[in-house]
Coordinates of C-alpha atoms in Angstrom, one line a residue:
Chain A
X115 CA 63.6 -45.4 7.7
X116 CA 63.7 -44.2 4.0
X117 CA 61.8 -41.4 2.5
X118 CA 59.4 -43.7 1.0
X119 CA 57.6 -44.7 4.4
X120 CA 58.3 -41.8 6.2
X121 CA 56.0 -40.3 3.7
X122 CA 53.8 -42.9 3.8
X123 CA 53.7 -42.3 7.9
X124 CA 53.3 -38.6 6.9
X125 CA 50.5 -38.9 4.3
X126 CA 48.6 -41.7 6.4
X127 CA 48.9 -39.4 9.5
X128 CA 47.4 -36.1 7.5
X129 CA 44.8 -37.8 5.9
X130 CA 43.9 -40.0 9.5
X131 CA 44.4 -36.6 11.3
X132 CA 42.1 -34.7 9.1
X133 CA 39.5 -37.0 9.3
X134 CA 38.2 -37.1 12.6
X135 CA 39.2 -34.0 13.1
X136 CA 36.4 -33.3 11.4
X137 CA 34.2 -35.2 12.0
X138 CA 35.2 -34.8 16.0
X139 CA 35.3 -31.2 15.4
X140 CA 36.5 -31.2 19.5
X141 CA 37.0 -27.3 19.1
X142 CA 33.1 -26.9 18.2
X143 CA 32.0 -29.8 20.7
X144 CA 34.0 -27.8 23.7
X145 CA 31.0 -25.3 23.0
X146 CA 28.8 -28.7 24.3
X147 CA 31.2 -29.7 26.9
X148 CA 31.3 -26.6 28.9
X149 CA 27.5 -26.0 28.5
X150 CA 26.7 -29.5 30.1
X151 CA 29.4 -29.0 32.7
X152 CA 29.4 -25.6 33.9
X153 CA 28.7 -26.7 38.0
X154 CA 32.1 -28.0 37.8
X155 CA 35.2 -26.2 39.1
X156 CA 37.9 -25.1 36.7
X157 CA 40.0 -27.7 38.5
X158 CA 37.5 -30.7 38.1
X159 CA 36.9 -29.4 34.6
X160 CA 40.1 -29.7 33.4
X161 CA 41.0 -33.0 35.3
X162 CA 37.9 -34.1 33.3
X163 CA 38.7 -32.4 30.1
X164 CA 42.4 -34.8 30.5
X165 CA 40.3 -38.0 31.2
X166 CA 38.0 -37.5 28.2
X167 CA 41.0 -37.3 25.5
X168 CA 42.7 -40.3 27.6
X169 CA 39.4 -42.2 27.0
X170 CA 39.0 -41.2 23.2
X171 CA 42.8 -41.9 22.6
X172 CA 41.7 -45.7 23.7
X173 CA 38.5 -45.5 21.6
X174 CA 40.4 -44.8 18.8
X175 CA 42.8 -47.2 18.7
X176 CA 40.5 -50.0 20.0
X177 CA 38.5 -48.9 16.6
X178 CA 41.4 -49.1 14.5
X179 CA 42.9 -51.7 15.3
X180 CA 40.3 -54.4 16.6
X181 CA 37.5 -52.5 15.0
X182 CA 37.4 -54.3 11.5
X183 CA 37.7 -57.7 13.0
X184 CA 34.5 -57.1 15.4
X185 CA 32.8 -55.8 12.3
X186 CA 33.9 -59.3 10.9
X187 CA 32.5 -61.3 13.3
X188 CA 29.2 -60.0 13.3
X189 CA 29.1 -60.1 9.7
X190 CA 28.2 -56.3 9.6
X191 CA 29.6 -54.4 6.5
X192 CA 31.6 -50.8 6.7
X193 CA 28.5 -49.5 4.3
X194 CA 25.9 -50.8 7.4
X195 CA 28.7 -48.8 9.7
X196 CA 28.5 -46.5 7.8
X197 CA 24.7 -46.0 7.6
X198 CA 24.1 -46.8 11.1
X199 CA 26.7 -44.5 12.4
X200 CA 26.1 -41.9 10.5
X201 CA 22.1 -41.7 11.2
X202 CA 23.2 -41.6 14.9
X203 CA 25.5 -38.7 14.4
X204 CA 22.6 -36.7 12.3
X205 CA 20.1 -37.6 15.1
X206 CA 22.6 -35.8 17.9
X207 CA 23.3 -33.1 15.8
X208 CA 19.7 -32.6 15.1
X209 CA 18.9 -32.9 18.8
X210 CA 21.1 -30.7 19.4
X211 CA 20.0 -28.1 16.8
X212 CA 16.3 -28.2 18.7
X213 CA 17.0 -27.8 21.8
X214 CA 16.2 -25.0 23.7
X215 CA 19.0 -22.5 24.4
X216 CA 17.0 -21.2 27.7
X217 CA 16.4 -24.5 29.2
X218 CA 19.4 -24.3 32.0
X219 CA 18.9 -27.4 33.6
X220 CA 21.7 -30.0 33.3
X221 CA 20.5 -33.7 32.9
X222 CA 19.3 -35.7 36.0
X223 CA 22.0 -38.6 35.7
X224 CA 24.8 -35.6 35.7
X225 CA 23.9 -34.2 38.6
X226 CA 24.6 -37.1 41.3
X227 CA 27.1 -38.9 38.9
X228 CA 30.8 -38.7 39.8
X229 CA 33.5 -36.8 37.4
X230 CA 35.1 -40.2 36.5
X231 CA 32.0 -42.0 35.7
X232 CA 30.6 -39.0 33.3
X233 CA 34.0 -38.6 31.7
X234 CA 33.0 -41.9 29.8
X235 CA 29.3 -41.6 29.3
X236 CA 28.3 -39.7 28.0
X237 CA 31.1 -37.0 27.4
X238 CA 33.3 -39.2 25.7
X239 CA 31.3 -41.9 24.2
X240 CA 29.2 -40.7 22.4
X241 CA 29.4 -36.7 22.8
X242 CA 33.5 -36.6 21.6
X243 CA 33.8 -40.2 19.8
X244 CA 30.8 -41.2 18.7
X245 CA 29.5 -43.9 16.3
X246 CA 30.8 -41.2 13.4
X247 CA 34.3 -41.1 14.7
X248 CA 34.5 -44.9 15.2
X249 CA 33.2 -45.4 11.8
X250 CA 36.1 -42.9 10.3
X251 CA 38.4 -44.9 12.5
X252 CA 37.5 -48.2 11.5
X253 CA 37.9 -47.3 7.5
X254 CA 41.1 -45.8 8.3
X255 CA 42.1 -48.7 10.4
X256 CA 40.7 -51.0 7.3
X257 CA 42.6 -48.7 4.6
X258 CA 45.9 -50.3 4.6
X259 CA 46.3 -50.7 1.0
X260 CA 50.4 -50.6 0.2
X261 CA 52.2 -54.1 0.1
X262 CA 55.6 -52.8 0.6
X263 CA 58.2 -54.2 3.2
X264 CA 57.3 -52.3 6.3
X265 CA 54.1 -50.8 5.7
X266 CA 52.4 -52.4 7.9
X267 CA 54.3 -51.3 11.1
X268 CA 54.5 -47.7 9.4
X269 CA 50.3 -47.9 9.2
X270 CA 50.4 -48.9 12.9
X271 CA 52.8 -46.3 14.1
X272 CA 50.8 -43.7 12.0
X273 CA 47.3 -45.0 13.8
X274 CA 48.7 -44.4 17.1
X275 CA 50.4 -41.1 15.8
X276 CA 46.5 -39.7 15.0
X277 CA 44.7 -41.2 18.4
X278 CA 47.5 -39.3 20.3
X279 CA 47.1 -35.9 18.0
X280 CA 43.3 -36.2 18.0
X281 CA 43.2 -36.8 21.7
X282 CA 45.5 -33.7 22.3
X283 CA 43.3 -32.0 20.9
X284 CA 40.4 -32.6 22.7
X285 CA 42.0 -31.7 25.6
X286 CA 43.1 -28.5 24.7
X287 CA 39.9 -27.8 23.8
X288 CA 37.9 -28.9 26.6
X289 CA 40.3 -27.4 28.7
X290 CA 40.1 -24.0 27.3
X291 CA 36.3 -24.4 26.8
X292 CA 35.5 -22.0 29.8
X293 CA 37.9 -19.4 28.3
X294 CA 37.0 -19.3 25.1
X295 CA 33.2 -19.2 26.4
X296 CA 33.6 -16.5 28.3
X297 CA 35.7 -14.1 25.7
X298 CA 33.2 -15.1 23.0
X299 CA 30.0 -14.4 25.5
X300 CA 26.4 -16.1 26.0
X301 CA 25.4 -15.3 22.8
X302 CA 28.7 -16.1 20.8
X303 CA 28.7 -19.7 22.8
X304 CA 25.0 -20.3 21.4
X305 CA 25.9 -19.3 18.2
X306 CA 29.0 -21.5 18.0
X307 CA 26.6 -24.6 19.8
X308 CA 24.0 -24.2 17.0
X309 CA 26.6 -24.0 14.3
X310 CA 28.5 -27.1 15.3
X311 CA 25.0 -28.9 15.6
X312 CA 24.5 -28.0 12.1
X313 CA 27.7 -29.3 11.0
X314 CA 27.4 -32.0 13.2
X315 CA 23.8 -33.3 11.4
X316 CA 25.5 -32.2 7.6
X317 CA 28.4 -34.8 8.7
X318 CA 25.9 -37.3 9.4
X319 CA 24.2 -37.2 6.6
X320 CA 27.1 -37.2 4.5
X321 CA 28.6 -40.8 6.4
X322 CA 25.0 -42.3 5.7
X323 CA 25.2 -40.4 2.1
X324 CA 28.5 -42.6 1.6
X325 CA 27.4 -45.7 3.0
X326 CA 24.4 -45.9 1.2
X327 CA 26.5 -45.1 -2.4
X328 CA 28.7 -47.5 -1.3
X329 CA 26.1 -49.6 -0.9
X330 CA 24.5 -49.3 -4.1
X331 CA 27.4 -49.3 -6.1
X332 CA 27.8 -52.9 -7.0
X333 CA 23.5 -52.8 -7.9
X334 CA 24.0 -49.7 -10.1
X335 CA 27.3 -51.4 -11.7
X336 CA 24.9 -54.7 -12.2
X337 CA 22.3 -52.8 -13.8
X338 CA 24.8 -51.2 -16.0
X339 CA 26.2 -54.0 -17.2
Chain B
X90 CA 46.1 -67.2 -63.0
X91 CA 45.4 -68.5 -59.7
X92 CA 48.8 -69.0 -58.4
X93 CA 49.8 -65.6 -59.4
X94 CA 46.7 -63.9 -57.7
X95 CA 48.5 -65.9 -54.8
X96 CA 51.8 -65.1 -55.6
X97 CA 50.7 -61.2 -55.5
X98 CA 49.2 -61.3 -52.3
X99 CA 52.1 -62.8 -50.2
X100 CA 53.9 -59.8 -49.4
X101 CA 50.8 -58.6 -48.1
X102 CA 50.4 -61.3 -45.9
X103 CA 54.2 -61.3 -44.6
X104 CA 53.8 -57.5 -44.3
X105 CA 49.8 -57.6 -42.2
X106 CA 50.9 -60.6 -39.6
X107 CA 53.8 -58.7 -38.1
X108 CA 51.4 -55.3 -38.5
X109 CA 48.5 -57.5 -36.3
X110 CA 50.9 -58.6 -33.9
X111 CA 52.6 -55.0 -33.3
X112 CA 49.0 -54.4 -32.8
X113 CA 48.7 -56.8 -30.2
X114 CA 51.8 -56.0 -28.6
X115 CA 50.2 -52.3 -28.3
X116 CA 47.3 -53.2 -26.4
X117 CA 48.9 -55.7 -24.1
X118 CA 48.0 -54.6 -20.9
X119 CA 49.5 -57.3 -19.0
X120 CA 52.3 -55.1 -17.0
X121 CA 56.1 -56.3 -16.4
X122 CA 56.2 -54.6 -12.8
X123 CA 54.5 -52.5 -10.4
X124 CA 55.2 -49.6 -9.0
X125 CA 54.0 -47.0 -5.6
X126 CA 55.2 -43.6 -4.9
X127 CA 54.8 -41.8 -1.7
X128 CA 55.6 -38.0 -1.4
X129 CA 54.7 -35.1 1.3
X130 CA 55.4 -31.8 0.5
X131 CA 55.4 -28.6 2.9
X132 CA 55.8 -24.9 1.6
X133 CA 54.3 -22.0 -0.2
X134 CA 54.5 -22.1 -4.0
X135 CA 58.0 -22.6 -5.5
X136 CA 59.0 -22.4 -1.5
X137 CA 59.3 -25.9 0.5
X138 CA 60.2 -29.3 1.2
X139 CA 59.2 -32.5 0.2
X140 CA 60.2 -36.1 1.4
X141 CA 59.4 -39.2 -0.3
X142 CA 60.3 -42.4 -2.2
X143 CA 59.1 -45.2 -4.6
X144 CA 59.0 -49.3 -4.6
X145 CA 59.3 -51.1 -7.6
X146 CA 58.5 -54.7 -7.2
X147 CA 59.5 -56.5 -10.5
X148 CA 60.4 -60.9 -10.6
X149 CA 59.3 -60.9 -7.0
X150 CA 61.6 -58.6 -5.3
X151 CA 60.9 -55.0 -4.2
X152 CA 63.8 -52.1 -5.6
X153 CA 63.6 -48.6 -3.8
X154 CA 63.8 -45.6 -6.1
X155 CA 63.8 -42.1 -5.7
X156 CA 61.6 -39.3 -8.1
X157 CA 62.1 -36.1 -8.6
X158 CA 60.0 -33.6 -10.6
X159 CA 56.2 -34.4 -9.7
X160 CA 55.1 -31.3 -8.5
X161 CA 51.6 -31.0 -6.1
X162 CA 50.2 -28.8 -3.7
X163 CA 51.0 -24.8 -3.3
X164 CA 50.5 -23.9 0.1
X165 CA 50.8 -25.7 3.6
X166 CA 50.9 -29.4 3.6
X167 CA 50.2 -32.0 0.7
X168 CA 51.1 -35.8 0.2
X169 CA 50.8 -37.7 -2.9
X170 CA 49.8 -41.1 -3.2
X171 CA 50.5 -43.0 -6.6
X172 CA 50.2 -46.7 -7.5
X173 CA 50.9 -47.8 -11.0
X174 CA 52.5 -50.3 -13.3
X175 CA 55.1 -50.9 -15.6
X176 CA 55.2 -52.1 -19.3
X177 CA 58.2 -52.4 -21.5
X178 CA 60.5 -53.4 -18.6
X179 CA 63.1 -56.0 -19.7
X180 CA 65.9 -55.3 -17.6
X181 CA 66.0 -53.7 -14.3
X182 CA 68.9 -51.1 -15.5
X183 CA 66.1 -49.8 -18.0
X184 CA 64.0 -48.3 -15.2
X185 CA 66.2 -45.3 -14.0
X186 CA 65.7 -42.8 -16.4
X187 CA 64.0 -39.6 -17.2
X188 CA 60.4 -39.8 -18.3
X189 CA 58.2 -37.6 -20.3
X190 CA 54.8 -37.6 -20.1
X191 CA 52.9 -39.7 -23.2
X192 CA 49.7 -38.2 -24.2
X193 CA 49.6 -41.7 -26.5
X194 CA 50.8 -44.8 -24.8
X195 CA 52.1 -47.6 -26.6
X196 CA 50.3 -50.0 -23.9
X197 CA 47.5 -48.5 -23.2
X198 CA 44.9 -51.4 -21.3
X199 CA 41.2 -52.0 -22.3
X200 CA 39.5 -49.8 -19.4
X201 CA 43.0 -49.0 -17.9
X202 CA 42.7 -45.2 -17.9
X203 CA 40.8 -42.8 -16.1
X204 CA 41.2 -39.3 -15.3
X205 CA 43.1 -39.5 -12.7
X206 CA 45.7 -41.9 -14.8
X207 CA 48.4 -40.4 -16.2
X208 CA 51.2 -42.0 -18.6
X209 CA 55.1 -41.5 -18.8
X210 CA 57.6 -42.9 -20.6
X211 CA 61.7 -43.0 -20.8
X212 CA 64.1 -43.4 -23.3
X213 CA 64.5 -47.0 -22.9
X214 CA 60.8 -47.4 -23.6
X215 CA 59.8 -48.6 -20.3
X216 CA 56.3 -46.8 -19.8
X217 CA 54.5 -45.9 -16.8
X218 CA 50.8 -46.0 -16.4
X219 CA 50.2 -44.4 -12.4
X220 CA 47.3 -43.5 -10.6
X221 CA 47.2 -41.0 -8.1
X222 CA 45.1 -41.9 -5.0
X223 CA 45.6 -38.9 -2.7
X224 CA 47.1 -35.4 -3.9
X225 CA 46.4 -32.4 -2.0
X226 CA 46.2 -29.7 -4.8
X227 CA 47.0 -30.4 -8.6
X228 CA 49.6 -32.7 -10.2
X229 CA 51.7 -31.6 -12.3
X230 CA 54.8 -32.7 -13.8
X231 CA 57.6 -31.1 -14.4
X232 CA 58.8 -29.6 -18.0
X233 CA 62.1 -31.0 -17.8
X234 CA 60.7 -34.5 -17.0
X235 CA 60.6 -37.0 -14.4
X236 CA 63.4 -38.3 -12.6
X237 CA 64.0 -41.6 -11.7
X238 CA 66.5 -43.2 -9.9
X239 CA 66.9 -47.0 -8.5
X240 CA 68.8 -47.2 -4.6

């Protein structure tokens, strides 16, 4: 491989990587993750905490590569994605933002439900990769743009590359959630759960921001002209 | 008196229908070949390492080239991404070369620049017109020139 597409596998990677990093924020979420899991054992925790990154590693690469050909079929646009997704994202960060720090009690459905079944739903889908994340990993999946001789598998490899870097991260940070919880303290982990909440709705709000330019783009341009 | 009002006025003519078509030449924007560069750098100011590469794709097939002196990014890690084309490419020997940035390009396209568009040219004429997609931290290029040079 020549310099050329290992720095396109570089540059792809970086800007793939930094994307849903983001917009995953796993580091700020782990806040979330230990709050609605704290009955758990350390042991059942972290054995959850690696099923959750194996689950958004195939959630991400399902989105990237299959995710602009479902959009396809159903006729729906990346702006619509775009909008859709990102109005769901504000709505959980704003839920989240309102909630009320005293209420203790963990949801009904997590009580009975067993660690495998709640390592999907809700803690991966749509708490880690939500319709946000997919959306980011669809356009990335969609933004293959060089025609050069091998660009195509380099694109690929690089999509893999950032599922498996963004998944790592999730589970380090889900699986150091309880430690970093208890050195920063009650009041530390509220802070750091409003503050991701916060950037959680402004993320929202910016996909639906740039889905609804996108959108009107062509409309402004027609006017224009 | 006709014929020597005509007579006057010739050179004119032979001299204003090579000017117009220079003139037409100029704003060709129709480009001989097209080009991509891919860098990534890692460091801290004048300290680091960079990989990357170009394609040129001119008649149908695709040439590999290396670049040296675009300068981006001061600390941690950056990548470029440029796409451009070519103008003034007659032979393939011509590309190699060092360029110079062109504040005023000879080929300059109706609605072909931007901000982000920047122009170079070599001493063989061949111009470049590039646009830079992705470039963590300020482009620059370096005083000395461009380098280019076909694989």
């Amino acid at each position: 491989m020549d310099g050329f597409l290992v720095a396109v596998l570089l540059s792809s990677w970086l800007f793939g990587f930094s994307t849903l990093l983001s917009i995953i924020n796993p580091f700020g979420i782990a806040f979330v993750f230990h709050d609605m899991t704290r009955w758990l054992t350390a042991r059942e925790r972290s054995r959850l905490a690696r099923q959750i990154a194996i689950n958004s590693f195939i959630v991400l690469v399902v989105a990237m590569f299959l995710g602009s050909r479902v959009l396809s079929f159903f006729g729906i646009s990346l702006e619509a994605l775009r909008i859709g997704g990102g109005l769901a994202v504000a709505a959980a960060g704003w839920t989240m933002l309102r909630a009320d720090p005293t209420a203790s009690a963990a949801p009904k459905a997590m009580d009975t439900a067993p660690v495998e079944r709640m390592a999907f739903f809700p803690l991966t889908l749509p708490l880690t990769t939500g319709p946000g994340s997919i959306a980011a990993a669809i356009a990335l999946g969609a933004e293959r743009t060089s025609a050069a001789q091998g660009a195509l598998l380099v694109s690929a490899l690089s999509a893999v590359m950032v599922a498996v870097s963004v998944a790592a991260c999730v589970w380090i940070a889900y699986a150091k959630a309880e430690a970093i919880a208890r050195r920063i303290g009650p009041q530390g982990t509220m802070i750091a759960t409003k503050l991701t909440a916060f950037l959680l709705l402004c993320i929202g709000v910016q996909i639906m921001l740039t889905g609804v330019t996108d959108a009107l783009r062509p409309l402004i341009a027609a006017r224009a002209g | 008196m006709l014929s020597r009002r005509l007579l006057a006025a010739l050179p004119a003519l032979f001299v204003a229908v090579p000017a117009r078509a220079q003139q037409r030449a100029r704003r060709d924007p129709n480009p001989d070949a097209s080009i991509e560069i891919e860098q990534v750098r890692v460091g801290v100011l004048a300290l680091g390492a960079s990989v990357g590469g170009g394609r040129l794709r001119f008649r149908g097939e695709e040439h590999r080239f290396t670049v040296r002196g675009i300068e981006f990014g001061t600390i941690g890690l950056a990548s470029l991404s440029a796409r451009g084309e070519v103008f003034g490419l007659r032979r393939l020997e011509d590309f190699s070369g060092r360029y110079a940035e062109q504040a005023n390009p000879r080929y300059r396209g109706d609605g072909a620049a931007g901000p982000e568009t920047r122009w170079l040219r070599n001493a063989a004429g061949v111009e470049l017109r590039l646009r830079t997609e992705r470039a963590g931290g300020q482009l620059r290029f370096n005083e000395a020139g461009v380098t280019i040079e076909l694989r």
